[in-house]
Amino acid sequence: MSLAVVLGLQILSLGACVHATAVFAHFMVQNSYSYGPSDWAADIAAAQAIGIDGFALNTAVDTYETTKYPDAFAAAEAANFQMFISFDMTYDWAEADMVSLVQTYASSSSYYKWNGNPLVSTFDGDAQDNDFWAGFKADLGNAGITISLAPAFIDYRDPSEATTVFSTYPSIDGFFNWWSWPADVAADLTTATDLAYQAGISTAGRSGPYIMAVSPWQFKELGGTNDWVEQSDELWKYRWEQAISDVKPDIVEILTWNDYGESHYISDINPIVNLGDLAPLYVNGFDHGAWRTMAQYYISWYKNGVAPAITEDQVVYWYRAYPKAITCSEGDLPRNSAYPADAVFAFSMLTSPATITLTVGDSTASFDASAGVAIGSVPFSTQDAQTPVISIVRGGITVKSGAGAKAISTSSCPYYNFNPLVGIVQ
């Protein structure tokens, strides 16, 4: 991947971070079953290359996830990369095991600290009461470890409950707003939840951090009766811009590095990962790596407070391989299937003004883009088996052009798939 933006100076002491911007990616340790040291090193290098500071290790209760920690932290320490634990509380964690895991790794040079204290987060956890979390912190304190606790209590999404969560849980220090997608509506996500819970930390006199989730997509079809897609067509662009211009959180957490089943991975698809029986039907062949080019641009802007200079013309594009009304041979139509547009989306990153031309069979559109970034789209063609072509035209001359890796099929579909393919013209 071409790194087309110039990263500015990052003033960030990650080992003892105090009120500084940082970017983490949510990493599903569940998908590291077949990992060895080189796999961790490769993921860390790919994340560091775009300015990601570390991984939030989503960790469940099973026979192997915590056994992957030694390799993960060894690779992180070798690369000066950061990690923190994010307990997956949808599993039955014993508090003593949580304490033990934090004790084991909190002293690592790569364990991320907020206000000088090891940061601990969660996915879910509001089924546990405050006594549980207070006891967890107290037991760590008795072992000489004071943590900063910023959980993602996913039942708390309503802005009106931003005060309630801190009065219900006096033990928590900050908050991680997991919700980075619209809530089953055909509309863009607002920052109302972010701003309310961010303010709630201050109002409650807590030390933070406020962690804001940023995500490119949301689709799941694993055979459940209520699988879903959320309106995500331009989410990866506007959610970053919300973080930079509106919310300005302490930490941005990208959802996710490698959650393939929910289609919001930005890593390359690692062939050694066992995706199960159904996820491969909508993941394999649907690369998302080019989204990292966009992330690099926005990470630099978030950290440095100014949009980075663009030194190479590029267009990142994404599209689904099937229109939303098609009948597929297998799987189920997800809820909210009417929301995504049948369109190819293009995000331009230009050194000087140009016209971006998008063609899918007999469907053509173009938009004039200034230097910097812009976005446009073209509807799917009614013709079958048409491959999108994306071009950068300047002064009437096509200076760069590229085609998608898959044709859009309007006649047949093996499995309901709302996961996009992401590519780049460079």
CSV table of C-alpha atoms in Angstrom, one decimal:
chain,number,residue,atom,x,y,z
A,1,MET,CA,0.0,0.0,0.0
A,2,SER,CA,1.3,3.4,-0.9
A,3,LEU,CA,1.7,5.7,2.0
A,4,ALA,CA,0.6,9.0,0.5
A,5,VAL,CA,0.4,11.4,3.4
A,6,VAL,CA,3.1,13.0,5.3
A,7,LEU,CA,2.8,12.3,9.0
A,8,GLY,CA,3.6,15.2,11.2
A,9,LEU,CA,5.5,15.0,14.5
A,10,GLN,CA,3.6,13.0,17.1
A,11,ILE,CA,4.2,14.2,20.6
A,12,LEU,CA,3.1,11.2,22.6
A,13,SER,CA,4.6,9.4,25.5
A,14,LEU,CA,2.7,6.1,25.2
A,15,GLY,CA,4.2,4.4,28.3
A,16,ALA,CA,2.6,7.1,30.6
A,17,CYS,CA,0.1,8.9,28.5
A,18,VAL,CA,-1.7,11.8,30.1
A,19,HIS,CA,-4.4,13.6,28.2
A,20,ALA,CA,-2.8,12.9,24.8
A,21,THR,CA,-4.4,11.7,21.6
A,22,ALA,CA,-3.9,8.1,20.9
A,23,VAL,CA,-5.4,5.6,18.4
A,24,PHE,CA,-6.0,1.9,19.1
A,25,ALA,CA,-7.5,-0.8,17.0
A,26,HIS,CA,-9.8,-3.4,18.6
A,27,PHE,CA,-8.2,-6.8,18.1
A,28,MET,CA,-10.2,-10.0,18.4
A,29,VAL,CA,-7.8,-12.4,20.2
A,30,GLN,CA,-10.3,-15.1,19.3
A,31,ASN,CA,-8.9,-14.9,15.8
A,32,SER,CA,-5.3,-15.5,16.9
A,33,TYR,CA,-5.7,-19.2,17.5
A,34,SER,CA,-3.2,-20.1,14.8
A,35,TYR,CA,-0.9,-17.2,15.5
A,36,GLY,CA,2.8,-17.5,16.1
A,37,PRO,CA,5.2,-14.6,16.9
A,38,SER,CA,5.6,-13.6,13.2
A,39,ASP,CA,1.8,-13.1,12.8
A,40,TRP,CA,1.7,-10.7,15.8
A,41,ALA,CA,4.8,-8.9,14.4
A,42,ALA,CA,3.2,-8.6,11.0
A,43,ASP,CA,-0.1,-7.2,12.3
A,44,ILE,CA,1.8,-4.7,14.6
A,45,ALA,CA,4.0,-3.5,11.7
A,46,ALA,CA,0.9,-3.0,9.5
A,47,ALA,CA,-0.9,-1.0,12.2
A,48,GLN,CA,2.2,1.1,13.1
A,49,ALA,CA,2.7,1.9,9.4
A,50,ILE,CA,-0.5,4.0,9.4
A,51,GLY,CA,-0.1,5.6,12.9
A,52,ILE,CA,-2.0,3.2,15.1
A,53,ASP,CA,-0.4,3.2,18.6
A,54,GLY,CA,-1.7,-0.2,19.9
A,55,PHE,CA,-4.2,-2.9,20.1
A,56,ALA,CA,-7.1,-3.2,22.5
A,57,LEU,CA,-7.1,-7.0,23.1
A,58,ASN,CA,-10.7,-8.2,23.1
A,59,THR,CA,-10.3,-11.3,25.2
A,60,ALA,CA,-12.9,-14.0,25.9
A,61,VAL,CA,-13.0,-17.0,28.3
A,62,ASP,CA,-11.8,-20.1,26.4
A,63,THR,CA,-8.9,-22.5,26.4
A,64,TYR,CA,-6.4,-20.5,24.3
A,65,GLU,CA,-6.9,-16.7,24.2
A,66,THR,CA,-4.8,-15.8,27.2
A,67,THR,CA,-2.1,-18.2,26.1
A,68,LYS,CA,-1.6,-15.9,23.1
A,69,TYR,CA,-0.6,-13.0,25.4
A,70,PRO,CA,3.1,-13.9,25.8
A,71,ASP,CA,3.7,-13.7,22.0
A,72,ALA,CA,1.5,-10.6,21.7
A,73,PHE,CA,3.3,-8.6,24.3
A,74,ALA,CA,6.8,-9.9,23.2
A,75,ALA,CA,6.1,-8.6,19.7
A,76,ALA,CA,4.7,-5.3,21.1
A,77,GLU,CA,7.7,-4.7,23.3
A,78,ALA,CA,10.1,-5.4,20.4
A,79,ALA,CA,8.2,-2.8,18.3
A,80,ASN,CA,7.5,-0.2,21.0
A,81,PHE,CA,3.8,-0.8,20.4
A,82,GLN,CA,1.1,-0.6,23.0
A,83,MET,CA,-1.5,-3.0,24.3
A,84,PHE,CA,-4.3,-2.9,26.8
A,85,ILE,CA,-6.8,-5.5,27.9
A,86,SER,CA,-10.5,-5.3,26.8
A,87,PHE,CA,-12.4,-8.0,28.7
A,88,ASP,CA,-15.2,-9.5,26.6
A,89,MET,CA,-17.9,-9.6,29.3
A,90,THR,CA,-20.4,-11.5,27.2
A,91,TYR,CA,-18.4,-14.4,28.5
A,92,ASP,CA,-18.4,-15.6,32.2
A,93,TRP,CA,-15.2,-14.0,33.5
A,94,ALA,CA,-14.3,-14.9,37.0
A,95,GLU,CA,-13.1,-11.7,38.7
A,96,ALA,CA,-10.0,-13.5,40.1
A,97,ASP,CA,-8.9,-14.5,36.6
A,98,MET,CA,-9.3,-10.9,35.4
A,99,VAL,CA,-7.2,-9.7,38.3
A,100,SER,CA,-4.5,-12.3,37.5
A,101,LEU,CA,-4.4,-11.3,33.8
A,102,VAL,CA,-3.9,-7.7,34.6
A,103,GLN,CA,-1.3,-8.4,37.2
A,104,THR,CA,0.7,-10.5,34.8
A,105,TYR,CA,0.9,-7.9,32.0
A,106,ALA,CA,0.4,-4.4,33.7
A,107,SER,CA,4.2,-4.1,34.3
A,108,SER,CA,5.0,-4.7,30.6
A,109,SER,CA,6.7,-1.7,28.9
A,110,SER,CA,4.1,-2.1,26.2
A,111,TYR,CA,1.0,-2.0,28.5
A,112,TYR,CA,-0.7,1.3,27.8
A,113,LYS,CA,-1.2,3.7,30.7
A,114,TRP,CA,-3.6,6.5,31.1
A,115,ASN,CA,-2.8,9.1,33.8
A,116,GLY,CA,0.1,6.8,34.7
A,117,ASN,CA,-2.2,3.8,35.4
A,118,PRO,CA,-2.8,0.7,33.3
A,119,LEU,CA,-5.9,1.1,31.2
A,120,VAL,CA,-8.5,-1.6,31.3
A,121,SER,CA,-11.6,-1.7,29.1
A,122,THR,CA,-14.4,-4.1,28.2
A,123,PHE,CA,-16.9,-5.1,25.7
A,124,ASP,CA,-20.2,-5.1,27.7
A,125,GLY,CA,-20.1,-5.6,31.4
A,126,ASP,CA,-23.1,-3.7,32.7
A,127,ALA,CA,-24.7,-7.0,33.7
A,128,GLN,CA,-22.2,-6.8,36.5
A,129,ASP,CA,-23.0,-4.4,39.3
A,130,ASN,CA,-20.8,-1.7,40.8
A,131,ASP,CA,-19.7,-4.1,43.6
A,132,PHE,CA,-18.1,-6.4,41.0
A,133,TRP,CA,-16.1,-3.6,39.4
A,134,ALA,CA,-15.2,-2.0,42.7
A,135,GLY,CA,-14.0,-5.3,43.9
A,136,PHE,CA,-12.0,-5.9,40.8
A,137,LYS,CA,-10.3,-2.6,41.2
A,138,ALA,CA,-9.8,-3.1,45.0
A,139,ASP,CA,-8.2,-6.5,44.5
A,140,LEU,CA,-5.8,-5.0,42.0
A,141,GLY,CA,-5.1,-2.2,44.4
A,142,ASN,CA,-4.3,-4.7,47.1
A,143,ALA,CA,-1.7,-6.1,44.6
A,144,GLY,CA,-0.2,-2.6,44.2
A,145,ILE,CA,-1.9,-1.9,40.8
A,146,THR,CA,-4.1,1.1,40.3
A,147,ILE,CA,-5.9,1.0,37.0
A,148,SER,CA,-8.0,3.4,34.9
A,149,LEU,CA,-11.2,1.6,34.1
A,150,ALA,CA,-13.1,2.7,30.9
A,151,PRO,CA,-15.6,0.1,30.0
A,152,ALA,CA,-17.9,-0.2,27.0
A,153,PHE,CA,-21.2,-0.7,28.8
A,154,ILE,CA,-23.2,-1.3,25.6
A,155,ASP,CA,-26.7,-0.9,27.2
A,156,TYR,CA,-25.8,2.7,27.7
A,157,ARG,CA,-26.3,4.4,24.3
A,158,ASP,CA,-29.0,6.9,25.1
A,159,PRO,CA,-27.5,10.4,25.7
A,160,SER,CA,-30.0,10.9,28.5
A,161,GLU,CA,-28.3,8.1,30.5
A,162,ALA,CA,-24.9,9.7,30.4
A,163,THR,CA,-25.3,10.9,34.0
A,164,THR,CA,-26.9,7.7,35.2
A,165,VAL,CA,-24.0,5.4,34.2
A,166,PHE,CA,-21.6,7.3,36.4
A,167,SER,CA,-23.9,7.4,39.4
A,168,THR,CA,-24.7,3.7,39.0
A,169,TYR,CA,-21.0,2.8,38.7
A,170,PRO,CA,-18.9,5.0,41.0
A,171,SER,CA,-16.0,2.7,40.3
A,172,ILE,CA,-15.5,3.5,36.7
A,173,ASP,CA,-13.0,6.2,35.6
A,174,GLY,CA,-14.0,6.7,32.0
A,175,PHE,CA,-16.2,5.4,29.3
A,176,PHE,CA,-15.8,3.7,25.9
A,177,ASN,CA,-18.7,4.4,23.6
A,178,TRP,CA,-18.9,1.2,21.5
A,179,TRP,CA,-21.6,2.5,19.2
A,180,SER,CA,-20.0,3.6,16.0
A,181,TRP,CA,-22.9,2.8,13.6
A,182,PRO,CA,-26.4,4.2,13.2
A,183,ALA,CA,-29.0,2.4,15.3
A,184,ASP,CA,-31.1,0.6,12.8
A,185,VAL,CA,-32.0,3.8,10.9
A,186,ALA,CA,-31.3,5.0,7.3
A,187,ALA,CA,-29.5,8.0,8.5
A,188,ASP,CA,-26.0,9.1,9.5
A,189,LEU,CA,-24.8,8.6,13.1
A,190,THR,CA,-24.7,11.8,15.1
A,191,THR,CA,-22.3,12.6,17.9
A,192,ALA,CA,-25.0,13.1,20.5
A,193,THR,CA,-24.0,9.9,22.4
A,194,ASP,CA,-20.3,10.8,22.3
A,195,LEU,CA,-20.7,14.3,23.5
A,196,ALA,CA,-23.1,13.3,26.3
A,197,TYR,CA,-20.9,10.6,27.8
A,198,GLN,CA,-17.7,12.6,27.3
A,199,ALA,CA,-19.3,15.4,29.3
A,200,GLY,CA,-20.6,12.9,31.8
A,201,ILE,CA,-17.0,12.0,32.7
A,202,SER,CA,-16.2,15.6,33.5
A,203,THR,CA,-19.5,16.2,35.3
A,204,ALA,CA,-18.9,13.2,37.5
A,205,GLY,CA,-15.4,14.3,38.3
A,206,ARG,CA,-13.8,11.2,36.8
A,207,SER,CA,-10.3,11.1,35.3
A,208,GLY,CA,-11.2,9.4,32.0
A,209,PRO,CA,-10.4,8.6,29.4
A,210,TYR,CA,-13.3,9.1,27.0
A,211,ILE,CA,-12.8,6.5,24.2
A,212,MET,CA,-14.6,7.1,20.9
A,213,ALA,CA,-15.2,4.2,18.5
A,214,VAL,CA,-14.7,4.8,14.8
A,215,SER,CA,-15.7,2.0,12.3
A,216,PRO,CA,-15.9,1.6,8.6
A,217,TRP,CA,-18.9,-0.9,8.3
A,218,GLN,CA,-21.3,-3.2,10.0
A,219,PHE,CA,-22.7,-6.4,8.5
A,220,LYS,CA,-23.2,-9.9,10.0
A,221,GLU,CA,-24.8,-13.0,8.5
A,222,LEU,CA,-23.8,-16.0,10.6
A,223,GLY,CA,-27.1,-17.8,10.4
A,224,GLY,CA,-28.8,-16.0,13.2
A,225,THR,CA,-32.5,-15.0,13.1
A,226,ASN,CA,-31.7,-11.3,13.6
A,227,ASP,CA,-28.4,-10.7,11.7
A,228,TRP,CA,-28.0,-7.2,10.3
A,229,VAL,CA,-26.4,-4.6,8.2
A,230,GLU,CA,-26.2,-0.9,9.3
A,231,GLN,CA,-26.1,2.1,7.1
A,232,SER,CA,-22.4,2.5,6.6
A,233,ASP,CA,-22.0,3.8,3.0
A,234,GLU,CA,-19.9,6.8,4.0
A,235,LEU,CA,-19.3,6.0,7.6
A,236,TRP,CA,-15.5,5.6,7.5
A,237,LYS,CA,-15.2,9.2,6.3
A,238,TYR,CA,-17.7,11.1,8.4
A,239,ARG,CA,-17.1,9.3,11.6
A,240,TRP,CA,-13.4,10.2,11.5
A,241,GLU,CA,-14.3,13.8,10.8
A,242,GLN,CA,-16.7,13.8,13.8
A,243,ALA,CA,-13.8,12.6,16.0
A,244,ILE,CA,-11.5,15.3,14.7
A,245,SER,CA,-13.7,18.3,14.5
A,246,ASP,CA,-16.5,17.7,17.0
A,247,VAL,CA,-15.8,15.2,19.7
A,248,LYS,CA,-12.0,15.3,20.0
A,249,PRO,CA,-11.8,12.3,22.3
A,250,ASP,CA,-8.9,11.2,24.5
A,251,ILE,CA,-8.6,8.0,22.5
A,252,VAL,CA,-10.0,6.8,19.2
A,253,GLU,CA,-10.6,3.0,19.1
A,254,ILE,CA,-11.0,1.6,15.6
A,255,LEU,CA,-13.7,-1.1,15.4
A,256,THR,CA,-11.9,-3.3,14.3
A,257,TRP,CA,-8.6,-4.6,13.2
A,258,ASN,CA,-9.8,-8.2,12.6
A,259,ASP,CA,-13.5,-8.9,13.4
A,260,TYR,CA,-14.2,-10.5,10.1
A,261,GLY,CA,-17.6,-11.8,11.1
A,262,GLU,CA,-19.0,-8.3,11.5
A,263,SER,CA,-17.3,-7.0,8.3
A,264,HIS,CA,-15.5,-4.1,10.0
A,265,TYR,CA,-12.0,-5.4,9.7
A,266,ILE,CA,-9.3,-3.1,8.3
A,267,SER,CA,-6.5,-5.7,8.4
A,268,ASP,CA,-5.6,-7.9,5.5
A,269,ILE,CA,-7.5,-11.2,5.6
A,270,ASN,CA,-5.1,-13.6,7.3
A,271,PRO,CA,-5.5,-17.0,5.6
A,272,ILE,CA,-4.5,-18.9,8.8
A,273,VAL,CA,-7.5,-17.6,10.7
A,274,ASN,CA,-10.3,-20.1,11.0
A,275,LEU,CA,-13.4,-18.1,10.1
A,276,GLY,CA,-15.8,-20.9,10.7
A,277,ASP,CA,-18.4,-22.2,8.3
A,278,LEU,CA,-20.4,-19.1,7.2
A,279,ALA,CA,-18.2,-16.0,7.5
A,280,PRO,CA,-15.9,-17.2,4.7
A,281,LEU,CA,-18.9,-17.0,2.4
A,282,TYR,CA,-18.9,-13.2,2.7
A,283,VAL,CA,-15.4,-12.4,3.8
A,284,ASN,CA,-13.0,-14.3,1.5
A,285,GLY,CA,-12.1,-12.2,-1.5
A,286,PHE,CA,-13.6,-9.0,0.1
A,287,ASP,CA,-10.4,-7.2,1.0
A,288,HIS,CA,-10.5,-4.1,3.2
A,289,GLY,CA,-6.8,-3.2,3.4
A,290,ALA,CA,-7.2,0.0,1.3
A,291,TRP,CA,-9.3,1.5,4.1
A,292,ARG,CA,-6.0,1.8,6.0
A,293,THR,CA,-4.9,4.5,3.5
A,294,MET,CA,-7.9,6.6,4.6
A,295,ALA,CA,-7.2,5.8,8.2
A,296,GLN,CA,-3.6,6.9,7.9
A,297,TYR,CA,-4.8,10.3,6.6
A,298,TYR,CA,-7.3,10.8,9.4
A,299,ILE,CA,-5.0,9.4,12.2
A,300,SER,CA,-2.4,12.0,11.3
A,301,TRP,CA,-5.1,14.8,11.3
A,302,TYR,CA,-6.5,13.7,14.6
A,303,LYS,CA,-3.1,13.5,16.3
A,304,ASN,CA,-1.6,16.7,14.9
A,305,GLY,CA,-4.6,18.9,14.6
A,306,VAL,CA,-4.1,19.7,10.9
A,307,ALA,CA,-5.0,17.8,7.7
A,308,PRO,CA,-1.8,16.2,6.4
A,309,ALA,CA,-0.3,17.1,3.0
A,310,ILE,CA,-1.1,14.7,0.2
A,311,THR,CA,1.8,13.8,-1.9
A,312,GLU,CA,0.3,11.3,-4.3
A,313,ASP,CA,-3.0,11.1,-6.2
A,314,GLN,CA,-5.1,8.2,-4.9
A,315,VAL,CA,-8.7,7.1,-4.8
A,316,VAL,CA,-10.0,4.5,-2.3
A,317,TYR,CA,-13.2,2.9,-3.5
A,318,TRP,CA,-15.7,0.4,-2.1
A,319,TYR,CA,-18.8,-1.4,-3.3
A,320,ARG,CA,-20.9,-4.5,-2.6
A,321,ALA,CA,-20.8,-7.3,-5.2
A,322,TYR,CA,-24.6,-7.7,-5.3
A,323,PRO,CA,-27.6,-5.3,-5.3
A,324,LYS,CA,-29.7,-5.4,-2.2
A,325,ALA,CA,-32.8,-6.7,-3.8
A,326,ILE,CA,-31.2,-9.8,-5.3
A,327,THR,CA,-32.4,-13.2,-4.2
A,328,CYS,CA,-29.5,-15.3,-3.0
A,329,SER,CA,-29.2,-19.1,-2.9
A,330,GLU,CA,-28.3,-19.3,0.8
A,331,GLY,CA,-28.4,-17.3,4.0
A,332,ASP,CA,-31.0,-14.8,5.1
A,333,LEU,CA,-31.7,-11.3,4.1
A,334,PRO,CA,-30.3,-9.2,7.0
A,335,ARG,CA,-32.4,-6.6,8.8
A,336,ASN,CA,-32.0,-3.0,7.5
A,337,SER,CA,-31.1,-4.5,4.0
A,338,ALA,CA,-33.0,-1.6,2.3
A,339,TYR,CA,-30.6,1.0,3.8
A,340,PRO,CA,-27.3,0.7,1.9
A,341,ALA,CA,-27.3,2.3,-1.5
A,342,ASP,CA,-26.6,0.2,-4.6
A,343,ALA,CA,-23.6,2.3,-5.5
A,344,VAL,CA,-19.8,2.4,-5.8
A,345,PHE,CA,-18.3,4.9,-3.5
A,346,ALA,CA,-15.0,6.7,-4.2
A,347,PHE,CA,-12.9,8.7,-1.7
A,348,SER,CA,-10.3,10.9,-3.5
A,349,MET,CA,-7.0,12.1,-2.1
A,350,LEU,CA,-5.6,14.6,-4.5
A,351,THR,CA,-2.5,16.8,-4.8
A,352,SER,CA,-4.4,19.2,-7.0
A,353,PRO,CA,-8.0,19.5,-8.4
A,354,ALA,CA,-9.2,16.8,-10.7
A,355,THR,CA,-12.4,15.1,-11.9
A,356,ILE,CA,-13.1,11.6,-10.6
A,357,THR,CA,-15.0,9.5,-13.1
A,358,LEU,CA,-16.9,6.4,-12.0
A,359,THR,CA,-18.2,3.9,-14.5
A,360,VAL,CA,-20.2,0.7,-14.0
A,361,GLY,CA,-21.4,-0.7,-17.3
A,362,ASP,CA,-24.0,1.8,-18.6
A,363,SER,CA,-24.0,3.8,-15.3
A,364,THR,CA,-21.5,6.7,-15.2
A,365,ALA,CA,-21.0,9.6,-12.8
A,366,SER,CA,-18.3,12.1,-12.0
A,367,PHE,CA,-17.4,14.7,-9.4
A,368,ASP,CA,-15.0,17.5,-9.4
A,369,ALA,CA,-12.6,17.2,-6.4
A,370,SER,CA,-10.4,19.8,-5.1
A,371,ALA,CA,-6.9,19.2,-3.6
A,372,GLY,CA,-7.3,17.3,-0.4
A,373,VAL,CA,-10.2,14.8,0.1
A,374,ALA,CA,-13.7,14.4,-1.3
A,375,ILE,CA,-16.2,11.6,-1.8
A,376,GLY,CA,-18.7,10.7,-4.6
A,377,SER,CA,-20.6,7.7,-5.9
A,378,VAL,CA,-22.1,6.1,-8.9
A,379,PRO,CA,-25.2,3.8,-8.9
A,380,PHE,CA,-25.0,0.2,-9.9
A,381,SER,CA,-25.7,-0.6,-13.5
A,382,THR,CA,-28.8,-2.6,-14.5
A,383,GLN,CA,-26.5,-4.7,-16.7
A,384,ASP,CA,-25.1,-8.0,-15.2
A,385,ALA,CA,-21.4,-8.7,-14.5
A,386,GLN,CA,-20.1,-5.2,-14.7
A,387,THR,CA,-16.8,-4.2,-13.1
A,388,PRO,CA,-16.4,-0.7,-11.7
A,389,VAL,CA,-13.8,1.5,-13.3
A,390,ILE,CA,-12.5,4.5,-11.4
A,391,SER,CA,-10.4,7.2,-13.1
A,392,ILE,CA,-8.6,10.4,-12.1
A,393,VAL,CA,-8.9,13.0,-15.0
A,394,ARG,CA,-7.0,16.2,-15.0
A,395,GLY,CA,-7.0,18.7,-17.9
A,396,GLY,CA,-9.0,16.2,-20.0
A,397,ILE,CA,-6.3,13.5,-19.6
A,398,THR,CA,-6.8,10.3,-17.5
A,399,VAL,CA,-3.8,10.3,-15.2
A,400,LYS,CA,-4.7,7.2,-13.2
A,401,SER,CA,-7.3,4.5,-13.5
A,402,GLY,CA,-8.2,1.2,-11.9
A,403,ALA,CA,-10.9,-1.4,-11.9
A,404,GLY,CA,-12.5,-3.3,-9.0
A,405,ALA,CA,-11.5,-6.9,-8.3
A,406,LYS,CA,-15.0,-8.3,-8.7
A,407,ALA,CA,-17.8,-7.7,-11.1
A,408,ILE,CA,-21.2,-6.7,-9.7
A,409,SER,CA,-23.6,-9.6,-10.3
A,410,THR,CA,-27.3,-8.7,-10.8
A,411,SER,CA,-28.4,-12.2,-11.8
A,412,SER,CA,-27.1,-14.6,-9.2
A,413,CYS,CA,-25.8,-14.6,-5.7
A,414,PRO,CA,-24.6,-17.6,-3.7
A,415,TYR,CA,-25.0,-16.1,-0.2
A,416,TYR,CA,-26.5,-12.9,1.2
A,417,ASN,CA,-23.5,-10.6,1.3
A,418,PHE,CA,-23.5,-6.9,2.3
A,419,ASN,CA,-19.8,-6.8,3.0
A,420,PRO,CA,-18.0,-4.5,0.6
A,421,LEU,CA,-14.9,-5.0,-1.4
A,422,VAL,CA,-12.4,-2.2,-0.9
A,423,GLY,CA,-9.7,-1.2,-3.5
A,424,ILE,CA,-7.4,1.7,-4.4
A,425,VAL,CA,-6.3,3.5,-7.5
A,426,GLN,CA,-2.7,4.7,-7.0
